[in-house]
């Protein structure tokens, strides 16, 4: 008698199941338990978008660390440390916002609802304007 391999036993499970008992083990359950499976292309595009926002958040944090490092080496005003701290905190907020946005869009895809409007985008644009203005003021007053 030939035993079924693990791959063969998976064929007996429903399409969205991943556990041996047929239950969907993916987390967060509030997302993956809602509605029906969307077209994988849309779900993967949503994930790629979230990962792009996380990469952007890491770049903002790295920029903050770099700014404070250069400010210390070049003996620039301590005000740049405050700008760097805001950049680091903003990068952390952006990463959290990326995950929450992924979650909102994934649930909308699964439940057939319209995709929600981006929450972080206006805040990011405002932060860029404020941050660039603050840096311009520091550069103009130092030079």
PDB file of N, CA and C in Angstrom, residues 49-131:
ATOM      1  N   UNK A  49       2.821  46.518  -2.639  1.00  0.00           N
ATOM      2  CA  UNK A  49       2.667  47.930  -2.289  1.00  0.00           C
ATOM      3  C   UNK A  49       3.032  48.158  -0.825  1.00  0.00           C
ATOM      4  N   UNK A  50       2.548  47.289   0.052  1.00  0.00           N
ATOM      5  CA  UNK A  50       2.870  47.426   1.476  1.00  0.00           C
ATOM      6  C   UNK A  50       4.369  47.289   1.707  1.00  0.00           C
ATOM      7  N   UNK A  51       5.003  46.344   1.021  1.00  0.00           N
ATOM      8  CA  UNK A  51       6.445  46.171   1.182  1.00  0.00           C
ATOM      9  C   UNK A  51       7.215  47.378   0.659  1.00  0.00           C
ATOM     10  N   UNK A  52       6.722  48.005  -0.399  1.00  0.00           N
ATOM     11  CA  UNK A  52       7.363  49.220  -0.906  1.00  0.00           C
ATOM     12  C   UNK A  52       7.275  50.345   0.130  1.00  0.00           C
ATOM     13  N   UNK A  53       6.142  50.454   0.804  1.00  0.00           N
ATOM     14  CA  UNK A  53       6.001  51.466   1.855  1.00  0.00           C
ATOM     15  C   UNK A  53       6.928  51.162   3.026  1.00  0.00           C
ATOM     16  N   UNK A  54       7.097  49.883   3.353  1.00  0.00           N
ATOM     17  CA  UNK A  54       8.010  49.514   4.441  1.00  0.00           C
ATOM     18  C   UNK A  54       9.443  49.861   4.049  1.00  0.00           C
ATOM     19  N   UNK A  55       9.828  49.612   2.793  1.00  0.00           N
ATOM     20  CA  UNK A  55      11.171  49.999   2.336  1.00  0.00           C
ATOM     21  C   UNK A  55      11.353  51.510   2.429  1.00  0.00           C
ATOM     22  N   UNK A  56      10.320  52.252   2.059  1.00  0.00           N
ATOM     23  CA  UNK A  56      10.387  53.709   2.168  1.00  0.00           C
ATOM     24  C   UNK A  56      10.550  54.123   3.630  1.00  0.00           C
ATOM     25  N   UNK A  57       9.830  53.452   4.522  1.00  0.00           N
ATOM     26  CA  UNK A  57       9.937  53.764   5.951  1.00  0.00           C
ATOM     27  C   UNK A  57      11.357  53.506   6.451  1.00  0.00           C
ATOM     28  N   UNK A  58      11.959  52.406   6.007  1.00  0.00           N
ATOM     29  CA  UNK A  58      13.338  52.122   6.419  1.00  0.00           C
ATOM     30  C   UNK A  58      14.295  53.177   5.874  1.00  0.00           C
ATOM     31  N   UNK A  59      14.037  53.663   4.668  1.00  0.00           N
ATOM     32  CA  UNK A  59      14.891  54.712   4.098  1.00  0.00           C
ATOM     33  C   UNK A  59      14.757  56.014   4.884  1.00  0.00           C
ATOM     34  N   UNK A  60      13.552  56.331   5.345  1.00  0.00           N
ATOM     35  CA  UNK A  60      13.359  57.546   6.141  1.00  0.00           C
ATOM     36  C   UNK A  60      14.099  57.424   7.473  1.00  0.00           C
ATOM     37  N   UNK A  61      14.022  56.272   8.107  1.00  0.00           N
ATOM     38  CA  UNK A  61      14.759  56.047   9.362  1.00  0.00           C
ATOM     39  C   UNK A  61      16.261  56.146   9.108  1.00  0.00           C
ATOM     40  N   UNK A  62      16.728  55.524   8.035  1.00  0.00           N
ATOM     41  CA  UNK A  62      18.162  55.589   7.709  1.00  0.00           C
ATOM     42  C   UNK A  62      18.591  57.027   7.428  1.00  0.00           C
ATOM     43  N   UNK A  63      17.719  57.793   6.773  1.00  0.00           N
ATOM     44  CA  UNK A  63      18.019  59.201   6.534  1.00  0.00           C
ATOM     45  C   UNK A  63      18.140  59.980   7.833  1.00  0.00           C
ATOM     46  N   UNK A  64      17.282  59.674   8.788  1.00  0.00           N
ATOM     47  CA  UNK A  64      17.359  60.329  10.094  1.00  0.00           C
ATOM     48  C   UNK A  64      18.636  59.989  10.828  1.00  0.00           C
ATOM     49  N   UNK A  65      19.010  58.721  10.780  1.00  0.00           N
ATOM     50  CA  UNK A  65      20.264  58.302  11.428  1.00  0.00           C
ATOM     51  C   UNK A  65      21.451  58.963  10.731  1.00  0.00           C
ATOM     52  N   UNK A  66      21.421  58.978   9.412  1.00  0.00           N
ATOM     53  CA  UNK A  66      22.504  59.612   8.656  1.00  0.00           C
ATOM     54  C   UNK A  66      22.601  61.097   8.924  1.00  0.00           C
ATOM     55  N   UNK A  67      21.461  61.755   9.020  1.00  0.00           N
ATOM     56  CA  UNK A  67      21.456  63.200   9.271  1.00  0.00           C
ATOM     57  C   UNK A  67      22.077  63.531  10.622  1.00  0.00           C
ATOM     58  N   UNK A  68      21.700  62.801  11.646  1.00  0.00           N
ATOM     59  CA  UNK A  68      22.262  63.093  12.965  1.00  0.00           C
ATOM     60  C   UNK A  68      23.751  62.746  13.011  1.00  0.00           C
ATOM     61  N   UNK A  69      24.157  61.706  12.292  1.00  0.00           N
ATOM     62  CA  UNK A  69      25.582  61.347  12.255  1.00  0.00           C
ATOM     63  C   UNK A  69      26.399  62.433  11.566  1.00  0.00           C
ATOM     64  N   UNK A  70      25.926  62.913  10.430  1.00  0.00           N
ATOM     65  CA  UNK A  70      26.634  63.968   9.702  1.00  0.00           C
ATOM     66  C   UNK A  70      26.633  65.260  10.507  1.00  0.00           C
ATOM     67  N   UNK A  71      25.528  65.542  11.166  1.00  0.00           N
ATOM     68  CA  UNK A  71      25.450  66.766  11.978  1.00  0.00           C
ATOM     69  C   UNK A  71      26.481  66.747  13.102  1.00  0.00           C
ATOM     70  N   UNK A  72      26.695  65.597  13.704  1.00  0.00           N
ATOM     71  CA  UNK A  72      27.685  65.498  14.778  1.00  0.00           C
ATOM     72  C   UNK A  72      29.106  65.620  14.231  1.00  0.00           C
ATOM     73  N   UNK A  73      29.373  64.950  13.118  1.00  0.00           N
ATOM     74  CA  UNK A  73      30.719  64.978  12.536  1.00  0.00           C
ATOM     75  C   UNK A  73      31.078  66.379  12.055  1.00  0.00           C
ATOM     76  N   UNK A  74      30.117  67.043  11.411  1.00  0.00           N
ATOM     77  CA  UNK A  74      30.380  68.366  10.832  1.00  0.00           C
ATOM     78  C   UNK A  74      30.135  69.498  11.816  1.00  0.00           C
ATOM     79  N   UNK A  75      29.815  69.167  13.058  1.00  0.00           N
ATOM     80  CA  UNK A  75      29.559  70.166  14.092  1.00  0.00           C
ATOM     81  C   UNK A  75      28.471  71.154  13.665  1.00  0.00           C
ATOM     82  N   UNK A  76      27.369  70.600  13.153  1.00  0.00           N
ATOM     83  CA  UNK A  76      26.218  71.405  12.721  1.00  0.00           C
ATOM     84  C   UNK A  76      25.297  71.639  13.917  1.00  0.00           C
ATOM     85  N   UNK A  77      24.334  72.552  13.782  1.00  0.00           N
ATOM     86  CA  UNK A  77      23.439  72.867  14.906  1.00  0.00           C
ATOM     87  C   UNK A  77      22.687  71.642  15.419  1.00  0.00           C
ATOM     88  N   UNK A  78      22.408  71.659  16.720  1.00  0.00           N
ATOM     89  CA  UNK A  78      21.688  70.558  17.365  1.00  0.00           C
ATOM     90  C   UNK A  78      20.249  70.456  16.879  1.00  0.00           C
ATOM     91  N   UNK A  79      19.754  71.496  16.218  1.00  0.00           N
ATOM     92  CA  UNK A  79      18.392  71.445  15.679  1.00  0.00           C
ATOM     93  C   UNK A  79      18.244  70.311  14.679  1.00  0.00           C
ATOM     94  N   UNK A  80      19.329  69.958  14.021  1.00  0.00           N
ATOM     95  CA  UNK A  80      19.266  68.850  13.069  1.00  0.00           C
ATOM     96  C   UNK A  80      19.009  67.521  13.770  1.00  0.00           C
ATOM     97  N   UNK A  81      19.420  67.404  15.028  1.00  0.00           N
ATOM     98  CA  UNK A  81      19.112  66.191  15.790  1.00  0.00           C
ATOM     99  C   UNK A  81      17.606  66.051  15.996  1.00  0.00           C
ATOM    100  N   UNK A  82      16.942  67.172  16.209  1.00  0.00           N
ATOM    101  CA  UNK A  82      15.486  67.135  16.356  1.00  0.00           C
ATOM    102  C   UNK A  82      14.829  66.723  15.049  1.00  0.00           C
ATOM    103  N   UNK A  83      15.313  67.250  13.929  1.00  0.00           N
ATOM    104  CA  UNK A  83      14.780  66.863  12.619  1.00  0.00           C
ATOM    105  C   UNK A  83      15.035  65.374  12.382  1.00  0.00           C
ATOM    106  N   UNK A  84      16.221  64.903  12.754  1.00  0.00           N
ATOM    107  CA  UNK A  84      16.556  63.489  12.590  1.00  0.00           C
ATOM    108  C   UNK A  84      15.647  62.605  13.446  1.00  0.00           C
ATOM    109  N   UNK A  85      15.372  63.027  14.665  1.00  0.00           N
ATOM    110  CA  UNK A  85      14.483  62.254  15.538  1.00  0.00           C
ATOM    111  C   UNK A  85      13.081  62.182  14.958  1.00  0.00           C
ATOM    112  N   UNK A  86      12.609  63.297  14.416  1.00  0.00           N
ATOM    113  CA  UNK A  86      11.283  63.310  13.787  1.00  0.00           C
ATOM    114  C   UNK A  86      11.277  62.381  12.581  1.00  0.00           C
ATOM    115  N   UNK A  87      12.364  62.368  11.808  1.00  0.00           N
ATOM    116  CA  UNK A  87      12.444  61.465  10.655  1.00  0.00           C
ATOM    117  C   UNK A  87      12.394  60.005  11.102  1.00  0.00           C
ATOM    118  N   UNK A  88      13.113  59.663  12.159  1.00  0.00           N
ATOM    119  CA  UNK A  88      13.112  58.284  12.653  1.00  0.00           C
ATOM    120  C   UNK A  88      11.723  57.876  13.158  1.00  0.00           C
ATOM    121  N   UNK A  89      11.091  58.753  13.912  1.00  0.00           N
ATOM    122  CA  UNK A  89       9.733  58.459  14.392  1.00  0.00           C
ATOM    123  C   UNK A  89       8.747  58.384  13.230  1.00  0.00           C
ATOM    124  N   UNK A  90       8.915  59.269  12.262  1.00  0.00           N
ATOM    125  CA  UNK A  90       8.045  59.247  11.085  1.00  0.00           C
ATOM    126  C   UNK A  90       8.211  57.970  10.277  1.00  0.00           C
ATOM    127  N   UNK A  91       9.437  57.473  10.181  1.00  0.00           N
ATOM    128  CA  UNK A  91       9.661  56.211   9.491  1.00  0.00           C
ATOM    129  C   UNK A  91       8.973  55.051  10.192  1.00  0.00           C
ATOM    130  N   UNK A  92       9.016  55.056  11.517  1.00  0.00           N
ATOM    131  CA  UNK A  92       8.314  54.025  12.281  1.00  0.00           C
ATOM    132  C   UNK A  92       6.810  54.099  12.071  1.00  0.00           C
ATOM    133  N   UNK A  93       6.278  55.324  12.091  1.00  0.00           N
ATOM    134  CA  UNK A  93       4.852  55.510  11.860  1.00  0.00           C
ATOM    135  C   UNK A  93       4.473  55.039  10.450  1.00  0.00           C
ATOM    136  N   UNK A  94       5.320  55.323   9.477  1.00  0.00           N
ATOM    137  CA  UNK A  94       5.047  54.925   8.099  1.00  0.00           C
ATOM    138  C   UNK A  94       5.009  53.413   7.956  1.00  0.00           C
ATOM    139  N   UNK A  95       5.889  52.704   8.645  1.00  0.00           N
ATOM    140  CA  UNK A  95       5.883  51.241   8.593  1.00  0.00           C
ATOM    141  C   UNK A  95       4.584  50.679   9.180  1.00  0.00           C
ATOM    142  N   UNK A  96       4.156  51.232  10.298  1.00  0.00           N
ATOM    143  CA  UNK A  96       2.888  50.788  10.905  1.00  0.00           C
ATOM    144  C   UNK A  96       1.725  51.103   9.967  1.00  0.00           C
ATOM    145  N   UNK A  97       1.757  52.282   9.385  1.00  0.00           N
ATOM    146  CA  UNK A  97       0.705  52.685   8.444  1.00  0.00           C
ATOM    147  C   UNK A  97       0.661  51.765   7.229  1.00  0.00           C
ATOM    148  N   UNK A  98       1.820  51.292   6.784  1.00  0.00           N
ATOM    149  CA  UNK A  98       1.874  50.378   5.636  1.00  0.00           C
ATOM    150  C   UNK A  98       1.168  49.063   5.949  1.00  0.00           C
ATOM    151  N   UNK A  99       1.412  48.538   7.133  1.00  0.00           N
ATOM    152  CA  UNK A  99       0.786  47.273   7.520  1.00  0.00           C
ATOM    153  C   UNK A  99      -0.722  47.453   7.691  1.00  0.00           C
ATOM    154  N   UNK A 100      -1.126  48.542   8.329  1.00  0.00           N
ATOM    155  CA  UNK A 100      -2.557  48.774   8.517  1.00  0.00           C
ATOM    156  C   UNK A 100      -3.261  49.025   7.178  1.00  0.00           C
ATOM    157  N   UNK A 101      -2.592  49.713   6.268  1.00  0.00           N
ATOM    158  CA  UNK A 101      -3.157  49.935   4.940  1.00  0.00           C
ATOM    159  C   UNK A 101      -3.287  48.634   4.164  1.00  0.00           C
ATOM    160  N   UNK A 102      -2.260  47.766   4.264  1.00  0.00           N
ATOM    161  CA  UNK A 102      -2.351  46.450   3.627  1.00  0.00           C
ATOM    162  C   UNK A 102      -3.572  45.704   4.140  1.00  0.00           C
ATOM    163  N   UNK A 103      -3.756  45.753   5.449  1.00  0.00           N
ATOM    164  CA  UNK A 103      -4.875  45.039   6.071  1.00  0.00           C
ATOM    165  C   UNK A 103      -6.220  45.568   5.574  1.00  0.00           C
ATOM    166  N   UNK A 104      -6.367  46.895   5.527  1.00  0.00           N
ATOM    167  CA  UNK A 104      -7.628  47.488   5.073  1.00  0.00           C
ATOM    168  C   UNK A 104      -7.923  47.119   3.624  1.00  0.00           C
ATOM    169  N   UNK A 105      -6.892  47.176   2.772  1.00  0.00           N
ATOM    170  CA  UNK A 105      -7.090  46.851   1.357  1.00  0.00           C
ATOM    171  C   UNK A 105      -7.371  45.363   1.158  1.00  0.00           C
ATOM    172  N   UNK A 106      -6.691  44.515   1.901  1.00  0.00           N
ATOM    173  CA  UNK A 106      -6.901  43.068   1.755  1.00  0.00           C
ATOM    174  C   UNK A 106      -8.317  42.682   2.162  1.00  0.00           C
ATOM    175  N   UNK A 107      -8.804  43.248   3.252  1.00  0.00           N
ATOM    176  CA  UNK A 107     -10.180  42.962   3.682  1.00  0.00           C
ATOM    177  C   UNK A 107     -11.166  43.472   2.633  1.00  0.00           C
ATOM    178  N   UNK A 108     -10.907  44.650   2.070  1.00  0.00           N
ATOM    179  CA  UNK A 108     -11.794  45.180   1.021  1.00  0.00           C
ATOM    180  C   UNK A 108     -11.797  44.260  -0.201  1.00  0.00           C
ATOM    181  N   UNK A 109     -10.633  43.759  -0.593  1.00  0.00           N
ATOM    182  CA  UNK A 109     -10.569  42.832  -1.728  1.00  0.00           C
ATOM    183  C   UNK A 109     -11.362  41.564  -1.446  1.00  0.00           C
ATOM    184  N   UNK A 110     -11.252  41.056  -0.225  1.00  0.00           N
ATOM    185  CA  UNK A 110     -11.900  39.805   0.126  1.00  0.00           C
ATOM    186  C   UNK A 110     -13.409  39.942   0.284  1.00  0.00           C
ATOM    187  N   UNK A 111     -13.875  41.110   0.673  1.00  0.00           N
ATOM    188  CA  UNK A 111     -15.310  41.290   0.904  1.00  0.00           C
ATOM    189  C   UNK A 111     -16.023  41.973  -0.263  1.00  0.00           C
ATOM    190  N   UNK A 112     -15.279  42.293  -1.318  1.00  0.00           N
ATOM    191  CA  UNK A 112     -15.896  42.908  -2.495  1.00  0.00           C
ATOM    192  C   UNK A 112     -16.239  44.369  -2.319  1.00  0.00           C
ATOM    193  N   UNK A 113     -15.645  45.015  -1.335  1.00  0.00           N
ATOM    194  CA  UNK A 113     -15.889  46.431  -1.077  1.00  0.00           C
ATOM    195  C   UNK A 113     -14.937  47.279  -1.922  1.00  0.00           C
ATOM    196  N   UNK A 114     -15.274  48.559  -2.113  1.00  0.00           N
ATOM    197  CA  UNK A 114     -14.325  49.443  -2.812  1.00  0.00           C
ATOM    198  C   UNK A 114     -13.051  49.595  -1.991  1.00  0.00           C
ATOM    199  N   UNK A 115     -11.938  49.777  -2.685  1.00  0.00           N
ATOM    200  CA  UNK A 115     -10.670  49.947  -1.976  1.00  0.00           C
ATOM    201  C   UNK A 115     -10.679  51.256  -1.203  1.00  0.00           C
ATOM    202  N   UNK A 116     -10.190  51.237   0.035  1.00  0.00           N
ATOM    203  CA  UNK A 116     -10.186  52.456   0.854  1.00  0.00           C
ATOM    204  C   UNK A 116      -9.165  53.465   0.344  1.00  0.00           C
ATOM    205  N   UNK A 117      -9.433  54.718   0.621  1.00  0.00           N
ATOM    206  CA  UNK A 117      -8.511  55.788   0.244  1.00  0.00           C
ATOM    207  C   UNK A 117      -7.250  55.693   1.096  1.00  0.00           C
ATOM    208  N   UNK A 118      -6.109  56.106   0.539  1.00  0.00           N
ATOM    209  CA  UNK A 118      -4.883  56.063   1.332  1.00  0.00           C
ATOM    210  C   UNK A 118      -4.942  57.061   2.488  1.00  0.00           C
ATOM    211  N   UNK A 119      -4.527  56.627   3.652  1.00  0.00           N
ATOM    212  CA  UNK A 119      -4.539  57.476   4.839  1.00  0.00           C
ATOM    213  C   UNK A 119      -3.219  58.223   4.983  1.00  0.00           C
ATOM    214  N   UNK A 120      -2.124  57.541   4.704  1.00  0.00           N
ATOM    215  CA  UNK A 120      -0.800  58.097   4.976  1.00  0.00           C
ATOM    216  C   UNK A 120      -0.346  59.121   3.947  1.00  0.00           C
ATOM    217  N   UNK A 121      -0.850  59.049   2.735  1.00  0.00           N
ATOM    218  CA  UNK A 121      -0.311  59.876   1.653  1.00  0.00           C
ATOM    219  C   UNK A 121      -0.355  61.376   1.923  1.00  0.00           C
ATOM    220  N   UNK A 122      -1.483  61.962   2.367  1.00  0.00           N
ATOM    221  CA  UNK A 122      -1.465  63.403   2.650  1.00  0.00           C
ATOM    222  C   UNK A 122      -0.514  63.772   3.784  1.00  0.00           C
ATOM    223  N   UNK A 123      -0.398  62.893   4.781  1.00  0.00           N
ATOM    224  CA  UNK A 123       0.498  63.146   5.903  1.00  0.00           C
ATOM    225  C   UNK A 123       1.951  63.108   5.457  1.00  0.00           C
ATOM    226  N   UNK A 124       2.265  62.185   4.574  1.00  0.00           N
ATOM    227  CA  UNK A 124       3.642  62.092   4.072  1.00  0.00           C
ATOM    228  C   UNK A 124       3.991  63.336   3.272  1.00  0.00           C
ATOM    229  N   UNK A 125       3.071  63.779   2.419  1.00  0.00           N
ATOM    230  CA  UNK A 125       3.321  64.990   1.636  1.00  0.00           C
ATOM    231  C   UNK A 125       3.530  66.196   2.554  1.00  0.00           C
ATOM    232  N   UNK A 126       2.711  66.306   3.583  1.00  0.00           N
ATOM    233  CA  UNK A 126       2.866  67.418   4.530  1.00  0.00           C
ATOM    234  C   UNK A 126       4.198  67.316   5.271  1.00  0.00           C
ATOM    235  N   UNK A 127       4.599  66.107   5.637  1.00  0.00           N
ATOM    236  CA  UNK A 127       5.871  65.926   6.343  1.00  0.00           C
ATOM    237  C   UNK A 127       7.051  66.309   5.456  1.00  0.00           C
ATOM    238  N   UNK A 128       6.968  65.993   4.170  1.00  0.00           N
ATOM    239  CA  UNK A 128       8.043  66.369   3.245  1.00  0.00           C
ATOM    240  C   UNK A 128       8.149  67.886   3.148  1.00  0.00           C
ATOM    241  N   UNK A 129       7.003  68.552   3.062  1.00  0.00           N
ATOM    242  CA  UNK A 129       7.012  70.017   2.985  1.00  0.00           C
ATOM    243  C   UNK A 129       7.595  70.623   4.260  1.00  0.00           C
ATOM    244  N   UNK A 130       7.138  70.155   5.416  1.00  0.00           N
ATOM    245  CA  UNK A 130       7.636  70.690   6.692  1.00  0.00           C
ATOM    246  C   UNK A 130       9.114  70.365   6.875  1.00  0.00           C
ATOM    247  N   UNK A 131       9.504  69.128   6.586  1.00  0.00           N
ATOM    248  CA  UNK A 131      10.894  68.734   6.752  1.00  0.00           C
ATOM    249  C   UNK A 131      11.838  69.490   5.833  1.00  0.00           C
TER     250      UNK A 131
END
